[in-house]
Short mmCIF file of C-alpha atoms and ligand atoms in Angstrom, two decimals:
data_model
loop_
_atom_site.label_atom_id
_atom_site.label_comp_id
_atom_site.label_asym_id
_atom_site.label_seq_id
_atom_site.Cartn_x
_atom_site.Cartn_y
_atom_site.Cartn_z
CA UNK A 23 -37.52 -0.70 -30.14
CA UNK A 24 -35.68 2.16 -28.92
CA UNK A 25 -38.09 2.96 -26.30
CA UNK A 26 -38.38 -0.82 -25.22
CA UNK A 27 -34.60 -1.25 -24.75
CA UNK A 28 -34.82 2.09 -22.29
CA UNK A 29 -37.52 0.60 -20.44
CA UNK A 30 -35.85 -2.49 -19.74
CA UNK A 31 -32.56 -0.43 -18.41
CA UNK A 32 -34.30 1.79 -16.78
CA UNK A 33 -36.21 -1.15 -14.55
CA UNK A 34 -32.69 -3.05 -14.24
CA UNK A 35 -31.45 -0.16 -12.34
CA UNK A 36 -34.10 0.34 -10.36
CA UNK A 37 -34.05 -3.26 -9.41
CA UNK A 38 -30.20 -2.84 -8.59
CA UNK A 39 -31.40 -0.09 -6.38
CA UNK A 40 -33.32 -1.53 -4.33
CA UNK A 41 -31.97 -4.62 -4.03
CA UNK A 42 -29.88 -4.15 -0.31
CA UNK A 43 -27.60 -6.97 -1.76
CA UNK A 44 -26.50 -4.60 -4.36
CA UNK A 45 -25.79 -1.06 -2.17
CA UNK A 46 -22.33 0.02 -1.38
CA UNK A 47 -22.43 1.86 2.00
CA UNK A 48 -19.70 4.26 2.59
CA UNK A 49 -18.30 5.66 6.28
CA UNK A 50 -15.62 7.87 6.96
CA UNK A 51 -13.78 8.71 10.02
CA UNK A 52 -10.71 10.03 11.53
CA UNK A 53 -8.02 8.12 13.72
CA UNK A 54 -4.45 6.69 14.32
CA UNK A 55 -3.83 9.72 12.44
CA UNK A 56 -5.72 9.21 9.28
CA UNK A 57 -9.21 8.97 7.91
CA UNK A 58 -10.22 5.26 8.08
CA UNK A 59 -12.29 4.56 5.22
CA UNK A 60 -15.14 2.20 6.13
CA UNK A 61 -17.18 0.28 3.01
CA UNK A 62 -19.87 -2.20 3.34
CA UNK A 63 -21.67 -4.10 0.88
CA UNK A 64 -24.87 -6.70 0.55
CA UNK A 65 -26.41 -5.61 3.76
CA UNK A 66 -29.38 -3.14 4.82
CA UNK A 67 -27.99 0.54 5.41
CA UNK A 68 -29.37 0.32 8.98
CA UNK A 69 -26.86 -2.55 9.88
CA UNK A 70 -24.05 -0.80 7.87
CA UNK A 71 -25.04 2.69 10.00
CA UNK A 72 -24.56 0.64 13.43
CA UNK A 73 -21.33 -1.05 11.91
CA UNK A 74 -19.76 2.63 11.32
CA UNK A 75 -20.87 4.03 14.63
CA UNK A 76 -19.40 1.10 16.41
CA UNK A 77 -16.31 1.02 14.89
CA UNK A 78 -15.63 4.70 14.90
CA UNK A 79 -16.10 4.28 19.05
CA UNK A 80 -13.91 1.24 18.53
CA UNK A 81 -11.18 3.32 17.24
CA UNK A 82 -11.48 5.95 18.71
CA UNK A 83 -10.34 3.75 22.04
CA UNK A 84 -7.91 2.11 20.35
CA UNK A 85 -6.11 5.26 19.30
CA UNK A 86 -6.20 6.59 22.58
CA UNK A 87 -5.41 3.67 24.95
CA UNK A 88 -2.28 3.09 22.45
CA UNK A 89 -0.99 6.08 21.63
CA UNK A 90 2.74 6.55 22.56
CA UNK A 91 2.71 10.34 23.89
CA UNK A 92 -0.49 11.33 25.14
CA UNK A 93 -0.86 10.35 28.54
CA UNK A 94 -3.07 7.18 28.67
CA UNK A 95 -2.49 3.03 29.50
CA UNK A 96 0.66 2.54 26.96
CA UNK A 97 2.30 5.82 28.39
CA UNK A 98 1.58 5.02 31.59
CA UNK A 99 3.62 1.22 31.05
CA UNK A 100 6.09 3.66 29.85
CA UNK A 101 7.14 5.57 32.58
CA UNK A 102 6.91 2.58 35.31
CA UNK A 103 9.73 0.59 32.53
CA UNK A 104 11.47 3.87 32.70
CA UNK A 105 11.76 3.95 36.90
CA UNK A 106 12.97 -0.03 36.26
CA UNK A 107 9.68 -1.18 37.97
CA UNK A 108 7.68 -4.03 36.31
CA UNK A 109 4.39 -2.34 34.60
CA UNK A 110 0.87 -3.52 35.13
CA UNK A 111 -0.70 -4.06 31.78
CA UNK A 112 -4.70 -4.13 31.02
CA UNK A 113 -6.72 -7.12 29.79
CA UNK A 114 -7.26 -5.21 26.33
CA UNK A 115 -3.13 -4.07 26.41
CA UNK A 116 -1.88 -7.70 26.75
CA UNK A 117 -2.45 -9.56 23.79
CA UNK A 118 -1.43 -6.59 21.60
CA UNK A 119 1.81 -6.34 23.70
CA UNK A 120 2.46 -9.94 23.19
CA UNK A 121 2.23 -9.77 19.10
CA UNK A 122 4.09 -7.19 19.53
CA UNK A 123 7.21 -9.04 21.03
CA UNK A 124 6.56 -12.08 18.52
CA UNK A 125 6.55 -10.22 15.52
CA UNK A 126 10.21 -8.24 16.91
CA UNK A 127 11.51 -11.51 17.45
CA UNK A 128 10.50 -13.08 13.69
CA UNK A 129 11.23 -10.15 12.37
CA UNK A 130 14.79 -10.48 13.49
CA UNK A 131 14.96 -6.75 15.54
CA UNK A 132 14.03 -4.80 12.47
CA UNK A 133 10.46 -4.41 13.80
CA UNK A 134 11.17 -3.04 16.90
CA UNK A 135 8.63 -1.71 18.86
CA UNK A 136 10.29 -0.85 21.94
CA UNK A 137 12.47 2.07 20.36
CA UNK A 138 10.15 4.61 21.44
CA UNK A 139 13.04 6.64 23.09
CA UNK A 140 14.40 6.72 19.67
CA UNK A 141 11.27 7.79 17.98
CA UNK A 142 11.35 10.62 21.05
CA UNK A 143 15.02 11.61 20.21
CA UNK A 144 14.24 12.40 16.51
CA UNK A 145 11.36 14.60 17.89
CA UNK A 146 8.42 12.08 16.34
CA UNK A 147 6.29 12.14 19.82
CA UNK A 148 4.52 15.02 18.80
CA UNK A 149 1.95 16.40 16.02
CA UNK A 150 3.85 17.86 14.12
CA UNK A 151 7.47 16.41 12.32
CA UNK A 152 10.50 17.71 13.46
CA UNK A 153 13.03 20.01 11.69
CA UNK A 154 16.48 18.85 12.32
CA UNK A 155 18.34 15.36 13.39
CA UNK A 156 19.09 14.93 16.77
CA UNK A 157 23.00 15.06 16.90
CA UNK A 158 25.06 12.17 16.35
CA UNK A 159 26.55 11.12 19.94
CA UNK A 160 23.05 11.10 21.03
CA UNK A 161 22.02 8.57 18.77
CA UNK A 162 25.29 6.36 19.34
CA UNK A 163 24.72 6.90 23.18
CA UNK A 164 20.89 5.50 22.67
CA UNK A 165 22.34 2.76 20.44
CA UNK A 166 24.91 0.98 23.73
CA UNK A 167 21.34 0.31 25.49
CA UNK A 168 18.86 -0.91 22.07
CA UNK A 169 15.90 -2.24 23.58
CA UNK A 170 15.75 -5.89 22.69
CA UNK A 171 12.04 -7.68 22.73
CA UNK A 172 13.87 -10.83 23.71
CA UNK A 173 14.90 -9.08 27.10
CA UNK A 174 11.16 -8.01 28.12
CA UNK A 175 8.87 -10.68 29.48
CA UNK A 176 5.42 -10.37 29.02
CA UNK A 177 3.28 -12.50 31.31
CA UNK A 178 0.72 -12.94 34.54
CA UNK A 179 -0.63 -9.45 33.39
CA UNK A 180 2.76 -7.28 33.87
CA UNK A 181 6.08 -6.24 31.51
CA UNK A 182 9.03 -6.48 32.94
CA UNK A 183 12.74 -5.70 31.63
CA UNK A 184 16.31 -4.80 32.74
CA UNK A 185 16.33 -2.47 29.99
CA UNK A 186 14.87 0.72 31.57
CA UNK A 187 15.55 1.97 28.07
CA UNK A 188 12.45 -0.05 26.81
CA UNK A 189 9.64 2.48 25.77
CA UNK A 190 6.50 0.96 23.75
CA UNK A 191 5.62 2.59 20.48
CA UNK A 192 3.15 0.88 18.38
CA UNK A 193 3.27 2.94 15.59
CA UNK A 194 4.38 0.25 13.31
CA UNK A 195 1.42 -2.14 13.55
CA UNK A 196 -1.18 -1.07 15.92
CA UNK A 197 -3.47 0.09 13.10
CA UNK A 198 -2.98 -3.21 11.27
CA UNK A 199 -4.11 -4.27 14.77
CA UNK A 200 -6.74 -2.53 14.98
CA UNK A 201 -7.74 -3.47 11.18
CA UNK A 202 -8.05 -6.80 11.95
CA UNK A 203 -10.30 -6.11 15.03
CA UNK A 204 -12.66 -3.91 13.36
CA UNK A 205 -13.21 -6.69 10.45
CA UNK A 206 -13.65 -9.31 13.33
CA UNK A 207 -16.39 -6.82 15.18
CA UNK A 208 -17.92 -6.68 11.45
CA UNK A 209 -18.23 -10.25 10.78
CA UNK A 210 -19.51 -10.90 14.04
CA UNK A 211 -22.28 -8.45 13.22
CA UNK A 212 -22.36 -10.49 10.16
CA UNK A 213 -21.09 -8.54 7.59
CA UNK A 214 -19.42 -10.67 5.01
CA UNK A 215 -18.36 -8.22 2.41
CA UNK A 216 -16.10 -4.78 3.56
CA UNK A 217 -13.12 -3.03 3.36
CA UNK A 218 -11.58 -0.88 6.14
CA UNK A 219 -9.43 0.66 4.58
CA UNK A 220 -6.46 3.33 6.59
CA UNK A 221 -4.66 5.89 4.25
CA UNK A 222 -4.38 3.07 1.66
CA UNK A 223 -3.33 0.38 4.80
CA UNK A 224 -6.42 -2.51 4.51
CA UNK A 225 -8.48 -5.77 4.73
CA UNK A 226 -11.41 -6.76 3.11
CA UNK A 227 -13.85 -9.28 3.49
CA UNK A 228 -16.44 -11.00 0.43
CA UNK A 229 -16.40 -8.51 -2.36
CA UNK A 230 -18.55 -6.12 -3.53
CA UNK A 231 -21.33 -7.31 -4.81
CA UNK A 232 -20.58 -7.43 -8.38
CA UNK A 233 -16.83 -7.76 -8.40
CA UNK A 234 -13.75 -8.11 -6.27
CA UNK A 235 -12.50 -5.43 -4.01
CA UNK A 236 -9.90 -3.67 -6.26
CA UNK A 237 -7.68 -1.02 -4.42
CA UNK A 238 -4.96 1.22 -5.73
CA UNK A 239 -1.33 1.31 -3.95
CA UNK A 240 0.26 4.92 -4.04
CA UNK A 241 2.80 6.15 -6.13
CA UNK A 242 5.56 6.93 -3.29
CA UNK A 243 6.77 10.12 -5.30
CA UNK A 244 3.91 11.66 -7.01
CA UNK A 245 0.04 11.86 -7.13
CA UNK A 246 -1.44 8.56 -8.10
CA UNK A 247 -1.00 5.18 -8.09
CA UNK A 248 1.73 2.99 -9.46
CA UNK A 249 -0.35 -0.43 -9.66
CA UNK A 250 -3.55 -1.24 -8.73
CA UNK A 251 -4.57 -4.86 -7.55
CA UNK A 252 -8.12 -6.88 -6.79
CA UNK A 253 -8.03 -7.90 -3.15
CA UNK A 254 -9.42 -11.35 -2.06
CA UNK A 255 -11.63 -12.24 0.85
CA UNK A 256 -9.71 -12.08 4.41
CA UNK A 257 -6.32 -10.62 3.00
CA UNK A 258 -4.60 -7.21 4.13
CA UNK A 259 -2.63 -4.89 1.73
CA UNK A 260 -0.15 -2.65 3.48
CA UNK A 261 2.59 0.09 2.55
CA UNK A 262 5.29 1.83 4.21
CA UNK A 263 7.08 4.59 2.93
CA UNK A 264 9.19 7.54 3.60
CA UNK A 265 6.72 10.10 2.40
CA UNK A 266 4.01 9.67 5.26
CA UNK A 267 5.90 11.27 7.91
CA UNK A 268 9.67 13.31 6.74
CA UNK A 269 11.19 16.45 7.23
CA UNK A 270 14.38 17.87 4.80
CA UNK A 271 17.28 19.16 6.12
CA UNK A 272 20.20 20.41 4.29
CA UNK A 273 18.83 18.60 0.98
CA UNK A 274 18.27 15.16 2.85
CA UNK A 275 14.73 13.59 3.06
CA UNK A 276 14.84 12.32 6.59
CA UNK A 277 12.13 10.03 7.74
CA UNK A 278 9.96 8.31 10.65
CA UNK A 279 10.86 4.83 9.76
CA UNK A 280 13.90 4.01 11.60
CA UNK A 281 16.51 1.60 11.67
CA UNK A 282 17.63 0.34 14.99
CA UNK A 283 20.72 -1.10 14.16
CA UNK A 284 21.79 2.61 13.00
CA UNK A 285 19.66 4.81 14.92
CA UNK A 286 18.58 6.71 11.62
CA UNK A 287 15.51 6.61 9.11
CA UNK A 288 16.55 3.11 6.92
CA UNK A 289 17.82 4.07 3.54
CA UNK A 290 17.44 1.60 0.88
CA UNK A 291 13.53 1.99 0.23
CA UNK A 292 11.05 4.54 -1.07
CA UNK A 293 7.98 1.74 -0.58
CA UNK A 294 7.39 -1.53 0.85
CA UNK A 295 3.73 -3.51 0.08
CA UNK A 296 3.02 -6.27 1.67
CA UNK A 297 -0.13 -8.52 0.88
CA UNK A 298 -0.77 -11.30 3.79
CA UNK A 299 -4.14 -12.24 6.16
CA UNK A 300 -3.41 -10.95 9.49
CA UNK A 301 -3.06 -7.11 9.04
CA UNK A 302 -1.04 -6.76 12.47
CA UNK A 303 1.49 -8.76 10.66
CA UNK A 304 0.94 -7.10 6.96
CA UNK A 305 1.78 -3.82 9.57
CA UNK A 306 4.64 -5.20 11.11
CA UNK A 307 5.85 -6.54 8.48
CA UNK A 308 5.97 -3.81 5.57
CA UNK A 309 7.86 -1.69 8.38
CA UNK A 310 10.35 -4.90 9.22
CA UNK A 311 11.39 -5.40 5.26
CA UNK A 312 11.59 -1.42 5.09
CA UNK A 313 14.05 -1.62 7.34
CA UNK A 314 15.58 -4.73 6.23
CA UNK A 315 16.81 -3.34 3.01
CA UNK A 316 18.21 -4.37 -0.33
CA UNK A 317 20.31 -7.05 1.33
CA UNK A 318 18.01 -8.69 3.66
CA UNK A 319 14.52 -8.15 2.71
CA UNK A 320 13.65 -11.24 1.17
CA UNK A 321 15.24 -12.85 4.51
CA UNK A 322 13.16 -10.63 6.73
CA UNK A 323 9.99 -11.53 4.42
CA UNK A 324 11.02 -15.35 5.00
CA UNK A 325 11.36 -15.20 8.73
CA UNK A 326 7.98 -13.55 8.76
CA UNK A 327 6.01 -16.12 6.48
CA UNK A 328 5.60 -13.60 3.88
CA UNK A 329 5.71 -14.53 -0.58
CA UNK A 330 3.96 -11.75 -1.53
CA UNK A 331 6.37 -8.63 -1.57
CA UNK A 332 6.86 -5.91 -3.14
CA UNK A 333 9.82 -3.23 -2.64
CA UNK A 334 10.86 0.35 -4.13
CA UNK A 335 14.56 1.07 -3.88
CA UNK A 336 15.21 4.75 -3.69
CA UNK A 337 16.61 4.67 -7.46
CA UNK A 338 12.98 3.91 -8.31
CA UNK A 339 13.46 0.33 -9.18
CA UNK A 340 10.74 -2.21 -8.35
CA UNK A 341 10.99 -5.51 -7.40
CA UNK A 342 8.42 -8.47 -6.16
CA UNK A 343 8.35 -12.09 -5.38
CA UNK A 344 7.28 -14.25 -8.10
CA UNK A 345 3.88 -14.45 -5.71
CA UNK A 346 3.24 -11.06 -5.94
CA UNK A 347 4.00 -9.98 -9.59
CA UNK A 348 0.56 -12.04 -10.90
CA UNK A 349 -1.00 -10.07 -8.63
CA UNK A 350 0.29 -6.57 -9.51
CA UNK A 351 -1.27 -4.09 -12.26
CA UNK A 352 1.51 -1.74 -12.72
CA UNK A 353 0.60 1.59 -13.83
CA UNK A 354 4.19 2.15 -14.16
CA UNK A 355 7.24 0.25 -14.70
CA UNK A 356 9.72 2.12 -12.50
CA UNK A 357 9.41 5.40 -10.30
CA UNK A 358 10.80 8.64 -11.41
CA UNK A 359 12.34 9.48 -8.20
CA UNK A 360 13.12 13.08 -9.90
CA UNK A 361 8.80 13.59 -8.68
CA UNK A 362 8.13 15.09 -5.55
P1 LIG B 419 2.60 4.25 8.48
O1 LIG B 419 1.80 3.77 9.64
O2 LIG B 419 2.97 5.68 8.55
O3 LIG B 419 2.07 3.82 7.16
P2 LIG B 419 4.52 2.27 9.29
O4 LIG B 419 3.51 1.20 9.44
O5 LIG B 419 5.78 1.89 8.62
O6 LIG B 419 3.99 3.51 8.53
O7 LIG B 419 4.83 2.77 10.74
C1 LIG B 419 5.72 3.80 11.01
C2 LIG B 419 5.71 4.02 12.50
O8 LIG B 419 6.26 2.86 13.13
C3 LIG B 419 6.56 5.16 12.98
O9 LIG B 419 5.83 6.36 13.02
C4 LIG B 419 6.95 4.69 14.37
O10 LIG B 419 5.90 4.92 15.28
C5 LIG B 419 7.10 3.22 14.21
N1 LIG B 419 8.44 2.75 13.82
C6 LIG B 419 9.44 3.39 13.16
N2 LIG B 419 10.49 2.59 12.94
C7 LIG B 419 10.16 1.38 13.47
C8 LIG B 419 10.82 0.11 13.57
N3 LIG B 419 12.03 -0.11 13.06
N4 LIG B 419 10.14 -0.88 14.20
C9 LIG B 419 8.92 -0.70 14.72
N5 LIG B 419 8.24 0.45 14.65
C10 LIG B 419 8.85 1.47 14.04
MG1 LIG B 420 3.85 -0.79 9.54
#
């Protein structure tokens, strides 16, 4: 009997082998910073090898034609704003420049985009994070000229603004961007069932091909997750936190996510998740209600379209829309903010 029943298992998993329906193909590569995970399921591995090499080109544009310091199309809009002069913007530029703008505006200012001078002043344009704040009176004389979205006009392929403090930095949503492009390029390929996943920022399409996509969401102060979730067909799960990018000076965590009404990294939050469709907005938005705060985030997530939530205050309390809570495993109840 014994031998029978390992017979029979042995010949299921052969058949799950070889069944292409039932493969999980993995791809790994690195850009906007961070190794973009790539996994297909329930096609052939040759399709799911011509996927991977296409979107790693894919990306690899991406990161460079938007990147906000090294010299390339967004840094060369830059500079023109900076002289005053309208800007030329490419074909491939225009549509993301134009979310851009429309996300600011829901978003009430908090997702600002244009505050690249900003990000510049607290020394983020470059590899590595800085080691000190940039003193005071230059941040209140950056704050009389704020760039404002509503005061650049995007249209007939050129930016234009009064503001000659205007400088583009995508930062806060270009990968979610990008996310959503490279699961459009997969479908249309037709891929049904993926995740692209970027440092824990994702989409996913189908499921794998036993079960639901299930994903982990980090644990902003130690190793680990703090809940873990199953992800549905077309939606995007993204986080911001002050841990990806901080230096500490004199005791004080200082961060890259900044508020523009203050000039300095926004203090209420440890960790903002966001579950929503589009990933540009899921981006966008987990940086907007980051910055938002305590007082205002369920407002910002309103503006935006957004019920499913959930926020870390720096005490390590959690909290969530009544949307999102269903959707939550928590591995923990609160964070112990005492972990580094
Ligand atoms: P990450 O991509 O590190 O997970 P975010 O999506 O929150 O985190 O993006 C942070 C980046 O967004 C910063 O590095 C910077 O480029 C940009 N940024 C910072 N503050 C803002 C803001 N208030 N509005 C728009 N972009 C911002
Ligand atoms: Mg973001």
């Amino acid at each position: 009997m014994k031998k029978i029943i390992g017979l029979l298992l042995i010949s299921l998993l052969l058949c799950a082998c070889s069944d292409p329906k039932q493969e999980v193909h993995k791809y790994s590569f690195f850009a906007f910073g961070t190794i973009i995970e790539l996994t297909i399921s329930g096609v052939e591995k040759s399709l799911a090898d011509q996927a991977a090499g296409e979107l790693e080109t894919d990306f690899e544009r991406m990161h460079k034609d938007w990147h906000a310091w090294n010299p390339g199309p967004l840094v060369t809009i830059n500079e023109h704003l900076a002289r005053g002069e309208a800007a030329p913007v490419s074909e491939d530029l225009m549509p993301l420049l134009i979310k851009a703008k429309q996300l600011a505006l829901i978003s009430g200012g908090t997702f600002n985009p244009a505050i690249g001078g900003l990000l510049e002043l607290w020394g983020y344009h470059g590899d590595d994070p800085p080691t000190r704040p940039p003193e005071k009176e230059t941040i209140e004389d950056y704050l009389k000229h704020i760039p404002d979205l509503a005061d650049v006009e995007i249209s007939d392929g050129l930016v234009r603004t009064d503001n000659s403090s205007v400088q583009f930095d995508l930062g806060g949503f270009a990968k979610g961007y990008g996310i959503d492009r490279a699961i459009d390029h997969l479908k249309a390929l037709g891929i049904e069932n993926a995740i692209v996943n970027a440092g824990g920022d994702l989409k996913v399409i189908g499921q794998r091909y036993d079960r639901p996509w299930r994903i982990g969401i980090r644990n902003p102060r130690k190793a680990g997750v703090m809940a873990s979730l199953d992800v549905n067909d077309g939606e995007s799960v993204f986080t911001s936190g002050d841990y990806e990018r901080y230096f500490i000076y004199e005791g004080k965590r200082y961060h890259h996510i900044l508020d523009p009404r203050t000039g300095y990294p926004a203090s209420d939050f440890i960790s903002v998740t966001i579950i929503t469709e589009d990933a540009a907005l899921a981006d966008a938005a987990a940086t907007a209600v980051f910055v938002a705060g305590i007082k205002d985030w369920q407002l910002v997530a309103d503006r935006m379209g957004l019920n499913k939530v959930m926020v870390v205050e720096k005490n390590g309390v959690i909290h969530m829309t009544p949307e999102m809570k269903p959707r939550m495993q928590m591995v923990v109840e609160t964070i112990n903010v005492q972990d580094r």
